[in-house]
Every structure is written in structure tokens, then in C-alpha cells.
Amino acid sequence: MPTANNPAAVRDTTDTPAARGPRPPRFTAAWLRKLLINNAMIVVMLLVIAFFLYRSARFGTVENFSTILVAAAPFALIALGQTLVILTGGIDLSVGSVIAASAMVAALVAKNNPDQLWLALAAAVVVGLVAGAVNGFVVARMNVPPFIATLGMLTLASGLAYVVGGGAPINGLPAGFGAFANTEVLGLKIPVLLMIVFIVALAVVMKRTVYGMRVYAVGGNRHAAEIAGVKSRSILFSVYMISGVLAGLSGIMLASRVISGAPNLGAGYELDAIAAVVIGGASLMGGRGTIWGTALGLLLIQTLNNGLDLLIVPAYWQNVIKGVLIVAAVAVDVWANERRAN
């Protein structure tokens, strides 16, 4: 019990609710401003959706939402691979050409083996795996800058795509080849299911596993990571290999959708993938970014593509609008990060 001889035992009444006074209201202008800053990209996304909902009655339909997801799936795979690469401070410019090479090889295998279409899927994955492994080896073991290494692979894989088809598309594929992209499971097409699975799986890996922590460590400070015992070369090799495999899967998705192989398939896709990663808040310097951020950036780009198509905006104006939005979205993200830091 509190006594005069034991002052420490005297009950402290300075931290009671009465002593603290009334709590400030939670929903204030400052609270709202902080909420908007912390979720700046979500706000941008909601504004874009609201605009297209207002301008087009077709935009908000279930069928159109399904169309957006189907269109996003191939981009999502290469954007996820690009995220891992960018987190290490690198970049993979080759994914668009790897898509084309994988699609052409898969189409050729399917045409020659119409009764064993699983071989086409395996061939696309192998092409992506080999391309990613070569990129990883050149970057991690030979210390060639990622920009140069993957630029070389971009040219090589693009040439290979034309060589495989003799400079022409590969048509006349078995109807079953379209099953890879057009079969529905649980009401969703296989590419959409794969997109969801890979987003969730990689989000867990990057957030909850030692491997994810090491990828961030290498991107944040490679030298410090090596001192801490991280095998940075192995991490670099692995992220480029994963990027290649995902590009291979994306290639067969796109070829299967139209049941044809085209040597120019995937041209320019690497730019949209990089844009999705950057819009999602990742730093091109490495060490900062999330899988969920990339998914949001990707959805923003695909929503914009879809909405502009519905409004029958000419393709050249679409490029102008997308370019402005990409710069604006990144500027908003940079501004929000600065405000959070202050």
C-alpha cells in the first residue's frame, strides 16, 4: 500500500484518462491527408476507374472486367519477373523478345507434335529458362551491366524468333493448342488463374522468406549483403532465371490465345512491364518495391488501355495519354514518399 515512507508506491494519477484530457477526433483533415498520401496510387487508380465508368456504360460490366484480367495476365507474369530483377538494382530488357522466341518455338513444337501438346508448354518454359540463365550468368558471373547484357539477349531472342519461323508466322496449329489460354477453370481462364497464383505466391515469398529478404538486401547494398553472408551472385542469377521462365509462360499464353506463333509477338512488352513496376512504387536503384505494388501498377495500365479502347481513342493518342499518366503517377508516388518521410 502507498505510504508516506514509500513514495514510489504512491499511485500515479498523471496518466489516467482524466489527466490526459479528451482525445483528439480521429477523422480530421490531417488524418484524411495522411490517408490519401499513404495510398496515393490507389487514389489515382480509383479516379481513373471513376472517369471511365462515367464515360462508358460498357466499362463497368462483368464481361469487360474479365477482358481486362485476361489482357493483364501475360503482362503480369513478365512484370512480376521484372520486379524481382529491379529489386536487385538490375533491369531485364529482353522479356519481350523472349516472349516471341518462346511463342515461336512452342508453336513449332505443337505443329510437329499435335498429339503431345504438353511438349509445346515445356518447350516455351525451357526457352525462357535458358534465356534467363544466360542473362543471369552474364550479369552475375561476368559482371556485365544488366542493361547491356539483356539488350544483347533482346536482339538474340528476336533474331531467333524469326529464324524459327523462317521470317514468317507459324499458322495451322492444332485446335487444342488454344486450350492453354482459352480453357476456363472455376469461371476464370487459365492465364488469369496463373496470374493470381503467381502474384500471391511471389508476394508471400518476398515478404515472408529468407530468399525475399536477400533479394532486397542485394538491391539495397550488394557489398553489405555479401559481408552479411548473402551470396549475391546466386541471387542475381536466380532473379534473371525466374524472369526468363515467366516470359516463356507469357509467350505460350499469347500464342495460345490466337492459336498462332508470330515473330513480333511481345514487341515493346518490356516497356509496359517496367512501367508497371515503377508505377507500383519500385525504385530503379533497387531495394524498394513490392509485388502488390506491381500488381496495382499493372492493373492501372491495363485499365487505361481498356478504357481508351472503349472510348475509341486513336492509338497514337493512347500512347500520348499513357505516357503522361505514367509520368504523373510516378511523380505522385515520389511526392507521397517525400511527404511520408517528412
Short mmCIF file of C-alpha atoms in Angstrom, two decimals:
data_model
loop_
_atom_site.label_atom_id
_atom_site.label_comp_id
_atom_site.label_asym_id
_atom_site.label_seq_id
_atom_site.Cartn_x
_atom_site.Cartn_y
_atom_site.Cartn_z
CA MET A 1 0.00 0.00 0.00
CA PRO A 2 1.18 3.55 -0.59
CA THR A 3 2.73 5.09 2.48
CA ALA A 4 4.47 8.31 3.31
CA ASN A 5 7.72 6.38 3.74
CA ASN A 6 7.38 4.72 0.31
CA PRO A 7 6.85 7.47 -2.27
CA ALA A 8 7.41 5.03 -5.16
CA ALA A 9 4.31 3.18 -4.07
CA VAL A 10 2.15 6.27 -4.35
CA ARG A 11 -0.39 5.76 -7.12
CA ASP A 12 0.45 7.71 -10.24
CA THR A 13 -2.61 9.65 -11.39
CA THR A 14 -0.90 11.64 -14.11
CA ASP A 15 -1.58 9.08 -16.84
CA THR A 16 -5.25 8.44 -16.23
CA PRO A 17 -7.84 9.20 -18.94
CA ALA A 18 -8.99 12.19 -16.90
CA ALA A 19 -5.44 13.53 -16.61
CA ARG A 20 -4.76 13.07 -20.33
CA GLY A 21 -7.85 15.05 -21.25
CA PRO A 22 -10.17 14.42 -24.19
CA ARG A 23 -8.72 12.54 -27.16
CA PRO A 24 -8.47 14.49 -30.41
CA PRO A 25 -11.04 13.42 -33.02
CA ARG A 26 -9.76 10.69 -35.31
CA PHE A 27 -11.39 11.80 -38.56
CA THR A 28 -9.67 15.14 -39.07
CA ALA A 29 -8.31 16.89 -42.14
CA ALA A 30 -4.78 15.87 -41.13
CA TRP A 31 -5.87 12.22 -40.78
CA LEU A 32 -7.53 12.31 -44.22
CA ARG A 33 -4.49 13.95 -45.80
CA LYS A 34 -2.20 11.30 -44.35
CA LEU A 35 -4.50 8.52 -45.56
CA LEU A 36 -4.51 9.93 -49.10
CA ILE A 37 -0.72 10.33 -49.13
CA ASN A 38 -0.16 6.78 -47.89
CA ASN A 39 -2.46 5.42 -50.59
CA ALA A 40 -1.71 7.82 -53.42
CA MET A 41 -1.57 5.18 -56.17
CA ILE A 42 -4.86 3.64 -55.06
CA VAL A 43 -6.45 7.09 -55.24
CA VAL A 44 -5.11 7.54 -58.80
CA MET A 45 -6.48 4.12 -59.75
CA LEU A 46 -9.92 4.93 -58.34
CA LEU A 47 -10.01 8.25 -60.20
CA VAL A 48 -9.18 6.52 -63.50
CA ILE A 49 -11.89 3.92 -62.91
CA ALA A 50 -14.42 6.59 -61.96
CA PHE A 51 -13.66 8.54 -65.14
CA PHE A 52 -14.19 5.53 -67.41
CA LEU A 53 -17.33 4.47 -65.54
CA TYR A 54 -18.72 7.95 -66.19
CA ARG A 55 -17.75 7.97 -69.89
CA SER A 56 -18.64 4.40 -70.89
CA ALA A 57 -21.55 2.20 -69.81
CA ARG A 58 -19.69 -0.90 -71.03
CA PHE A 59 -16.68 -0.28 -68.80
CA GLY A 60 -18.32 -1.42 -65.57
CA THR A 61 -19.69 -4.73 -66.89
CA VAL A 62 -18.53 -8.14 -65.67
CA GLU A 63 -17.55 -9.09 -69.22
CA ASN A 64 -15.31 -6.06 -69.53
CA PHE A 65 -13.69 -6.72 -66.16
CA SER A 66 -12.95 -10.27 -67.35
CA THR A 67 -11.44 -8.82 -70.54
CA ILE A 68 -9.11 -6.61 -68.50
CA LEU A 69 -7.92 -9.57 -66.42
CA VAL A 70 -7.31 -11.76 -69.49
CA ALA A 71 -5.34 -8.98 -71.17
CA ALA A 72 -3.37 -8.33 -67.97
CA ALA A 73 -2.29 -11.94 -67.37
CA PRO A 74 0.64 -12.17 -69.85
CA PHE A 75 1.85 -8.71 -68.80
CA ALA A 76 1.54 -9.68 -65.15
CA LEU A 77 3.95 -12.60 -65.49
CA ILE A 78 6.73 -10.55 -67.07
CA ALA A 79 6.06 -7.63 -64.71
CA LEU A 80 6.46 -9.94 -61.71
CA GLY A 81 9.77 -11.23 -63.06
CA GLN A 82 10.83 -7.67 -63.81
CA THR A 83 10.01 -6.73 -60.21
CA LEU A 84 12.49 -9.24 -58.82
CA VAL A 85 15.17 -8.05 -61.23
CA ILE A 86 14.59 -4.36 -60.45
CA LEU A 87 14.63 -5.06 -56.72
CA THR A 88 18.25 -6.20 -57.15
CA GLY A 89 19.09 -2.95 -58.95
CA GLY A 90 19.04 -4.52 -62.42
CA ILE A 91 16.75 -4.44 -65.43
CA ASP A 92 15.63 -7.04 -67.98
CA LEU A 93 15.09 -5.58 -71.45
CA SER A 94 14.88 -8.99 -73.11
CA VAL A 95 11.49 -10.24 -71.87
CA GLY A 96 9.57 -9.02 -74.94
CA SER A 97 11.88 -10.87 -77.32
CA VAL A 98 11.94 -13.95 -75.07
CA ILE A 99 8.14 -13.97 -75.32
CA ALA A 100 8.43 -14.04 -79.13
CA ALA A 101 11.09 -16.76 -79.17
CA SER A 102 9.16 -18.91 -76.68
CA ALA A 103 5.93 -18.49 -78.63
CA MET A 104 7.57 -19.43 -81.93
CA VAL A 105 9.32 -22.50 -80.52
CA ALA A 106 6.12 -23.60 -78.77
CA ALA A 107 4.12 -23.14 -81.98
CA LEU A 108 6.66 -25.14 -84.00
CA VAL A 109 6.67 -27.98 -81.45
CA ALA A 110 2.86 -28.01 -81.34
CA LYS A 111 2.63 -28.16 -85.14
CA ASN A 112 5.05 -31.09 -85.29
CA ASN A 113 3.53 -32.91 -82.29
CA PRO A 114 -0.26 -32.28 -82.44
CA ASP A 115 -0.95 -35.22 -80.13
CA GLN A 116 1.55 -34.15 -77.44
CA LEU A 117 0.78 -30.51 -76.84
CA TRP A 118 2.35 -30.60 -73.38
CA LEU A 119 5.67 -30.60 -75.24
CA ALA A 120 4.87 -27.11 -76.54
CA LEU A 121 4.38 -25.85 -72.99
CA ALA A 122 7.62 -27.47 -71.88
CA ALA A 123 9.47 -26.01 -74.87
CA ALA A 124 8.29 -22.46 -74.08
CA VAL A 125 9.38 -22.79 -70.45
CA VAL A 126 12.78 -24.20 -71.47
CA VAL A 127 13.40 -21.36 -73.92
CA GLY A 128 12.60 -18.83 -71.19
CA LEU A 129 14.72 -20.72 -68.67
CA VAL A 130 17.75 -20.80 -70.96
CA ALA A 131 17.41 -17.11 -71.86
CA GLY A 132 17.10 -16.16 -68.20
CA ALA A 133 20.03 -18.37 -67.23
CA VAL A 134 22.23 -16.76 -69.87
CA ASN A 135 21.22 -13.29 -68.67
CA GLY A 136 21.89 -14.30 -65.07
CA PHE A 137 25.29 -15.79 -65.89
CA VAL A 138 26.44 -12.76 -67.88
CA VAL A 139 25.28 -10.32 -65.19
CA ALA A 140 26.25 -12.29 -62.06
CA ARG A 141 29.40 -14.10 -63.16
CA MET A 142 30.83 -11.86 -65.88
CA ASN A 143 29.80 -8.59 -64.19
CA VAL A 144 28.34 -7.17 -67.41
CA PRO A 145 25.89 -4.32 -66.68
CA PRO A 146 22.30 -5.64 -66.78
CA PHE A 147 21.28 -3.06 -69.40
CA ILE A 148 23.94 -4.29 -71.84
CA ALA A 149 23.52 -7.99 -71.08
CA THR A 150 19.75 -8.01 -71.52
CA LEU A 151 19.92 -5.69 -74.53
CA GLY A 152 22.10 -8.31 -76.18
CA MET A 153 19.59 -11.04 -75.30
CA LEU A 154 16.79 -8.86 -76.68
CA THR A 155 18.50 -8.82 -80.08
CA LEU A 156 19.45 -12.50 -79.93
CA ALA A 157 15.99 -13.75 -78.95
CA SER A 158 14.29 -11.51 -81.50
CA GLY A 159 16.51 -12.93 -84.23
CA LEU A 160 15.84 -16.47 -83.01
CA ALA A 161 12.09 -15.89 -83.25
CA TYR A 162 12.42 -15.01 -86.92
CA VAL A 163 14.82 -17.89 -87.59
CA VAL A 164 12.42 -20.45 -86.11
CA GLY A 165 9.59 -19.34 -88.38
CA GLY A 166 11.71 -18.55 -91.41
CA GLY A 167 10.73 -14.91 -91.08
CA ALA A 168 7.00 -15.68 -91.09
CA PRO A 169 4.31 -16.57 -88.54
CA ILE A 170 3.60 -20.22 -87.77
CA ASN A 171 -0.04 -20.99 -88.51
CA GLY A 172 -2.10 -24.12 -88.94
CA LEU A 173 -1.70 -25.20 -85.33
CA PRO A 174 -3.96 -27.88 -83.79
CA ALA A 175 -7.10 -26.54 -82.17
CA GLY A 176 -6.01 -28.00 -78.84
CA PHE A 177 -3.15 -25.51 -78.73
CA GLY A 178 -5.70 -22.87 -77.79
CA ALA A 179 -6.56 -24.75 -74.59
CA PHE A 180 -3.60 -23.20 -72.75
CA ALA A 181 -5.16 -19.73 -72.86
CA ASN A 182 -8.85 -20.31 -73.51
CA THR A 183 -9.85 -23.03 -71.04
CA GLU A 184 -11.88 -21.90 -68.03
CA VAL A 185 -11.46 -23.28 -64.50
CA LEU A 186 -13.80 -22.08 -61.74
CA GLY A 187 -15.13 -19.46 -64.10
CA LEU A 188 -11.69 -17.98 -64.80
CA LYS A 189 -9.40 -18.60 -67.75
CA ILE A 190 -6.15 -20.41 -67.02
CA PRO A 191 -3.93 -17.32 -67.64
CA VAL A 192 -5.95 -15.35 -65.07
CA LEU A 193 -5.64 -18.15 -62.52
CA LEU A 194 -1.90 -18.36 -63.14
CA MET A 195 -1.62 -14.60 -62.70
CA ILE A 196 -3.40 -14.73 -59.34
CA VAL A 197 -1.35 -17.71 -58.16
CA PHE A 198 1.97 -16.10 -59.10
CA ILE A 199 1.06 -12.74 -57.56
CA VAL A 200 0.07 -14.32 -54.25
CA ALA A 201 2.98 -16.79 -54.21
CA LEU A 202 5.66 -14.21 -55.00
CA ALA A 203 4.14 -11.73 -52.57
CA VAL A 204 4.48 -14.32 -49.80
CA VAL A 205 8.00 -15.28 -50.90
CA MET A 206 9.22 -11.68 -50.96
CA LYS A 207 7.55 -10.77 -47.67
CA ARG A 208 7.95 -13.91 -45.57
CA THR A 209 11.01 -15.86 -46.70
CA VAL A 210 14.76 -15.57 -46.34
CA TYR A 211 15.10 -15.55 -50.13
CA GLY A 212 12.93 -12.43 -50.36
CA MET A 213 14.96 -10.68 -47.68
CA ARG A 214 18.16 -11.50 -49.57
CA VAL A 215 16.80 -10.08 -52.83
CA TYR A 216 16.03 -6.80 -51.05
CA ALA A 217 19.44 -6.87 -49.35
CA VAL A 218 21.31 -7.27 -52.64
CA GLY A 219 19.36 -4.41 -54.17
CA GLY A 220 19.79 -2.18 -51.16
CA ASN A 221 23.55 -2.61 -50.79
CA ARG A 222 25.24 -5.54 -52.52
CA HIS A 223 28.55 -5.09 -50.74
CA ALA A 224 26.93 -5.00 -47.30
CA ALA A 225 24.81 -8.03 -48.21
CA GLU A 226 27.91 -10.01 -49.14
CA ILE A 227 29.59 -9.06 -45.86
CA ALA A 228 26.48 -10.38 -44.08
CA GLY A 229 26.90 -13.72 -45.86
CA VAL A 230 24.45 -13.31 -48.76
CA LYS A 231 25.61 -15.00 -51.97
CA SER A 232 24.75 -12.09 -54.21
CA ARG A 233 25.77 -13.83 -57.43
CA SER A 234 23.36 -16.69 -56.77
CA ILE A 235 20.56 -14.22 -56.02
CA LEU A 236 21.23 -12.27 -59.22
CA PHE A 237 21.36 -15.46 -61.28
CA SER A 238 18.07 -16.67 -59.80
CA VAL A 239 16.06 -13.49 -60.43
CA TYR A 240 17.02 -13.36 -64.10
CA MET A 241 16.22 -17.04 -64.47
CA ILE A 242 12.79 -16.53 -62.86
CA SER A 243 12.17 -13.58 -65.17
CA GLY A 244 13.02 -15.74 -68.18
CA VAL A 245 10.73 -18.59 -67.12
CA LEU A 246 7.81 -16.20 -66.59
CA ALA A 247 8.46 -14.65 -70.01
CA GLY A 248 8.35 -18.14 -71.52
CA LEU A 249 4.98 -18.82 -69.90
CA SER A 250 3.73 -15.45 -71.12
CA GLY A 251 4.82 -16.35 -74.66
CA ILE A 252 2.78 -19.53 -74.84
CA MET A 253 -0.21 -17.72 -73.29
CA LEU A 254 -0.18 -15.13 -76.06
CA ALA A 255 0.41 -17.66 -78.84
CA SER A 256 -2.31 -19.94 -77.49
CA ARG A 257 -4.83 -17.11 -77.34
CA VAL A 258 -4.71 -16.66 -81.13
CA ILE A 259 -3.57 -20.25 -81.94
CA SER A 260 -0.62 -18.91 -83.89
CA GLY A 261 3.01 -18.01 -83.47
CA ALA A 262 4.23 -14.56 -84.57
CA PRO A 263 7.90 -13.49 -84.57
CA ASN A 264 7.00 -9.97 -83.45
CA LEU A 265 4.86 -11.14 -80.53
CA GLY A 266 5.73 -9.33 -77.31
CA ALA A 267 7.42 -6.38 -79.02
CA GLY A 268 7.52 -3.48 -76.58
CA TYR A 269 6.07 -5.52 -73.73
CA GLU A 270 9.21 -4.97 -71.66
CA LEU A 271 8.42 -1.25 -71.51
CA ASP A 272 4.93 -1.81 -70.13
CA ALA A 273 6.36 -4.29 -67.62
CA ILE A 274 8.96 -1.79 -66.42
CA ALA A 275 6.29 0.93 -66.29
CA ALA A 276 4.05 -1.28 -64.13
CA VAL A 277 6.88 -1.94 -61.69
CA VAL A 278 7.86 1.73 -61.44
CA ILE A 279 4.26 2.94 -61.17
CA GLY A 280 3.83 0.40 -58.40
CA GLY A 281 6.43 2.24 -56.33
CA ALA A 282 9.64 0.30 -57.02
CA SER A 283 12.95 2.12 -57.27
CA LEU A 284 15.11 1.54 -60.35
CA MET A 285 18.08 1.81 -57.99
CA GLY A 286 16.95 -1.39 -56.27
CA GLY A 287 15.98 -2.33 -52.74
CA ARG A 288 12.47 -0.82 -52.75
CA GLY A 289 9.23 -2.15 -54.21
CA THR A 290 6.56 -4.77 -53.66
CA ILE A 291 4.72 -7.43 -55.64
CA TRP A 292 1.39 -5.88 -54.67
CA GLY A 293 2.59 -2.50 -55.90
CA THR A 294 3.48 -4.02 -59.27
CA ALA A 295 0.05 -5.68 -59.46
CA LEU A 296 -1.57 -2.29 -58.86
CA GLY A 297 0.61 -0.60 -61.48
CA LEU A 298 -0.18 -3.32 -63.98
CA LEU A 299 -3.91 -3.04 -63.31
CA LEU A 300 -3.70 0.73 -63.79
CA ILE A 301 -2.04 0.35 -67.20
CA GLN A 302 -4.45 -2.35 -68.39
CA THR A 303 -7.46 -0.40 -67.15
CA LEU A 304 -6.23 2.62 -69.04
CA ASN A 305 -5.70 0.58 -72.23
CA ASN A 306 -9.16 -0.92 -71.97
CA GLY A 307 -10.93 2.36 -71.18
CA LEU A 308 -9.26 4.23 -74.03
CA ASP A 309 -10.20 1.44 -76.45
CA LEU A 310 -13.83 1.65 -75.33
CA LEU A 311 -13.79 5.40 -75.92
CA ILE A 312 -12.36 4.74 -79.42
CA VAL A 313 -9.33 6.90 -78.78
CA PRO A 314 -6.82 6.64 -81.68
CA ALA A 315 -3.74 4.54 -80.92
CA TYR A 316 -1.32 7.44 -81.26
CA TRP A 317 -3.28 9.49 -78.73
CA GLN A 318 -3.42 6.48 -76.43
CA ASN A 319 0.38 6.44 -76.33
CA VAL A 320 0.46 10.15 -75.50
CA ILE A 321 -2.09 9.77 -72.72
CA LYS A 322 -0.38 6.68 -71.26
CA GLY A 323 2.97 8.43 -71.29
CA VAL A 324 1.60 11.44 -69.45
CA LEU A 325 -0.22 9.24 -66.93
CA ILE A 326 2.87 7.13 -66.26
CA VAL A 327 4.99 10.22 -65.56
CA ALA A 328 2.21 11.75 -63.45
CA ALA A 329 1.67 8.54 -61.48
CA VAL A 330 5.36 8.20 -60.70
CA ALA A 331 5.54 11.90 -59.75
CA VAL A 332 2.63 11.39 -57.37
CA ASP A 333 4.35 8.38 -55.83
CA VAL A 334 7.63 10.30 -55.38
CA TRP A 335 5.74 13.23 -53.83
CA ALA A 336 3.87 10.88 -51.48
CA ASN A 337 7.13 9.21 -50.40
CA GLU A 338 8.69 12.59 -49.65
CA ARG A 339 5.67 13.63 -47.61
CA ARG A 340 5.75 10.37 -45.68
CA ALA A 341 9.45 10.87 -44.96
CA ASN A 342 8.73 14.32 -43.56
#
